[in-house]
Amino acid sequence: MKIQTKTCNAANYGGIRKQTRYLVIHYTSNNGDTAKNNADYFAREALASPASAHYFVDETEIWASVPENCVAWHCGAKTYVHPECRNTNSIGIEICMNGADGRVREGSITHAAELVRELMQRYQIPVERVLRHHDVTGKDCPAPMVQNIARWNAFLDLLKEETQMRYQYYEDMPDWAKPTVSKLVKKGYLKGEGDGVLNLTEDTLKVLVINDRAGVYKA
């Protein structure tokens, strides 16, 4: 996947982030804009009310703006509806979603899904931690995916198509798997790769849980 870079004006983003646990989806809300338009604007302007995103995506291009290891100011708020997701632990992706006629550009959404899948793999982020801006702060963003939940669900389905999730750490695993994994770690059956890294696929977790429920690990 080709990603071009035009670094955001330093006034519009923050310092180094220590972790990446969430991916947050936004839309630019402008009709007919492009990823490059947005990258150019945020590189040129020092905004009075700083805002930024790590990536801008349209149907043909992806532009990196804020470096991935830095804090982009994309989902900050005075109050939150999500208990954990913040600017400091998330990557923000802005989709140029509206066409010149105001209609949704499906190509931009599909292209964004390609980028999100790559980021999910790189940071070992399950689809459950891919959120809309709306899910973090309650804002009507991305509006086409807030006002039409079917469109959001379709986007999530695109992320599941080619993603075999791997869980590196116990805390990131789904709740249904944690009792089994905890038991197996305590028994010494699961030792991982050191430093708490278990690196288990979702399919592996399912097999372990089925075996546990069948009494395989009682001894």
XYZ file of C-alpha atoms in Angstrom:
219
model
C 0.000 0.000 0.000
C 1.423 3.379 -1.012
C 1.410 6.009 1.739
C 2.671 9.506 1.068
C 3.802 11.851 3.816
C 3.472 15.548 4.460
C 4.192 16.211 8.108
C 1.695 18.269 10.040
C 2.618 21.712 11.364
C 4.221 21.070 14.752
C 1.796 23.504 16.386
C -1.080 21.143 15.613
C 0.074 17.974 17.382
C 1.703 16.811 20.603
C 4.572 14.746 21.918
C 5.452 11.066 21.899
C 2.752 8.470 22.580
C 3.684 5.449 24.689
C 1.101 3.011 23.363
C -1.380 2.331 20.588
C -4.488 0.508 21.757
C -7.231 2.036 19.603
C -7.880 3.184 16.052
C -10.397 6.019 15.744
C -12.288 6.678 12.525
C -13.331 10.220 11.560
C -14.570 11.965 8.441
C -13.434 15.330 7.162
C -17.077 16.481 6.616
C -16.109 18.510 3.543
C -17.684 17.776 0.169
C -15.288 16.684 -2.554
C -12.042 17.151 -0.643
C -8.964 14.949 -0.987
C -6.414 13.395 1.323
C -3.715 15.628 -0.146
C -5.831 18.777 0.338
C -6.052 17.982 4.012
C -2.400 17.035 4.412
C -1.391 20.293 2.726
C -3.706 22.344 4.943
C -2.534 20.860 8.238
C 1.110 21.146 7.191
C 0.667 24.810 6.252
C -1.552 26.171 9.014
C -0.879 26.632 12.728
C -4.439 26.405 13.970
C -5.798 28.624 16.722
C -7.606 25.570 18.095
C -5.082 22.828 17.311
C -6.423 19.666 15.698
C -4.831 16.912 13.643
C -4.963 13.291 12.535
C -2.369 10.683 11.751
C -3.817 9.832 8.325
C -6.095 11.236 5.631
C -7.622 8.839 3.122
C -9.602 9.240 -0.081
C -10.416 6.717 -2.816
C -7.012 6.984 -4.507
C -4.472 8.226 -1.938
C -3.361 7.924 1.673
C -1.430 10.770 3.241
C 0.367 10.482 6.575
C 0.247 13.717 8.538
C 1.129 13.249 12.213
C 3.859 10.642 12.856
C 2.341 7.471 14.293
C 4.406 7.679 17.478
C 3.163 11.189 18.261
C -0.083 12.433 19.792
C -2.568 13.726 17.228
C -5.341 15.886 18.640
C -8.231 14.073 17.009
C -10.576 12.833 19.753
C -10.053 15.108 22.732
C -13.061 16.345 24.698
C -14.155 17.783 28.039
C -16.234 14.660 28.649
C -15.996 11.175 27.175
C -18.372 8.299 26.566
C -15.538 5.776 26.211
C -13.701 4.796 29.413
C -10.207 4.403 27.945
C -9.695 5.659 24.409
C -7.867 8.985 24.298
C -5.504 10.894 22.012
C -2.546 9.432 23.897
C -3.372 5.796 23.122
C -4.974 5.964 19.690
C -4.313 6.623 16.023
C -6.758 8.908 14.214
C -7.799 8.232 10.609
C -9.773 10.867 8.687
C -11.752 9.618 5.689
C -12.639 12.026 2.888
C -16.080 10.492 2.823
C -18.333 13.029 1.116
C -18.356 13.508 -2.636
C -18.783 16.884 -4.309
C -22.503 16.149 -4.455
C -22.632 15.253 -0.766
C -23.037 11.552 -1.409
C -20.860 9.023 0.388
C -17.757 7.940 -1.528
C -17.649 4.179 -1.034
C -14.185 4.008 -2.584
C -12.755 6.149 0.203
C -14.263 3.849 2.820
C -12.860 0.739 1.129
C -9.435 2.350 0.837
C -9.525 3.361 4.497
C -10.341 -0.223 5.454
C -7.107 -1.352 3.775
C -5.115 1.091 5.892
C -6.956 0.150 9.077
C -6.348 -3.564 8.485
C -2.628 -2.885 8.133
C -2.592 -0.856 11.363
C -4.565 -3.565 13.153
C -1.936 -6.103 12.184
C 0.973 -3.852 13.081
C -0.301 -2.945 16.533
C -2.254 -6.147 17.216
C -5.541 -4.288 17.605
C -8.759 -6.350 17.479
C -11.764 -5.064 15.588
C -13.446 -4.319 18.938
C -10.923 -1.533 19.460
C -11.614 0.151 16.122
C -13.955 2.972 17.091
C -15.811 5.895 15.606
C -15.113 9.355 16.993
C -18.731 9.095 18.121
C -17.875 6.087 20.299
C -15.178 8.066 22.102
C -16.802 11.452 22.715
C -20.370 11.208 21.424
C -19.668 13.565 18.518
C -21.618 13.016 15.280
C -18.494 11.800 13.469
C -18.154 10.159 11.048
C -21.733 11.283 10.446
C -22.549 8.820 7.626
C -21.513 5.976 9.942
C -23.308 7.388 12.965
C -26.572 8.194 11.254
C -26.533 4.850 9.421
C -25.251 2.095 11.707
C -25.436 -0.410 8.843
C -22.687 1.534 7.068
C -20.476 1.297 10.147
C -21.150 -2.417 10.511
C -20.285 -2.907 6.842
C -16.973 -1.134 7.450
C -16.230 -3.420 10.391
C -17.006 -6.406 8.172
C -14.349 -5.195 5.740
C -11.844 -5.227 8.588
C -12.694 -8.813 9.497
C -12.316 -10.164 5.970
C -8.547 -10.439 5.927
C -7.601 -10.098 9.573
C -6.514 -13.037 11.708
C -6.247 -11.330 15.057
C -3.294 -12.136 17.302
C -3.365 -11.253 20.990
C 0.038 -10.502 22.419
C -0.974 -9.687 25.993
C -3.491 -11.153 28.413
C -5.110 -7.767 29.063
C -5.952 -7.389 25.373
C -7.729 -10.731 25.083
C -11.519 -10.988 24.892
C -13.289 -11.559 28.214
C -14.547 -14.990 27.142
C -10.964 -16.243 26.821
C -9.350 -14.709 29.896
C -10.355 -17.349 32.509
C -8.938 -20.144 30.366
C -5.734 -18.293 29.530
C -5.212 -17.323 33.168
C -5.638 -20.959 34.211
C -3.200 -22.232 31.596
C -0.569 -19.632 32.456
C -0.794 -20.503 36.159
C -0.466 -24.221 35.361
C 2.565 -23.490 33.215
C 0.922 -24.767 30.026
C 1.226 -21.351 28.387
C 4.610 -19.714 28.733
C 4.519 -17.283 25.800
C 7.527 -15.520 24.358
C 8.738 -13.730 27.474
C 7.896 -10.351 29.025
C 4.227 -11.317 29.170
C 3.906 -11.760 25.402
C 1.603 -14.710 24.638
C 0.943 -14.000 20.925
C -2.120 -16.228 20.471
C -4.462 -16.117 17.493
C -8.205 -15.851 17.987
C -8.623 -19.336 16.533
C -6.147 -20.689 19.092
C -8.073 -19.021 21.903
C -11.286 -20.640 20.697
C -9.687 -24.093 20.736
C -8.256 -23.553 24.225
C -11.617 -22.413 25.577
C -13.461 -25.353 24.003
C -10.936 -27.749 25.525
C -11.213 -26.060 28.900
C -14.997 -26.303 28.888
C -14.648 -29.976 27.977
C -12.516 -30.562 31.072
C -9.237 -31.191 29.261
C -7.239 -28.987 31.639
C -8.659 -30.181 34.969
C -5.644 -32.292 35.916
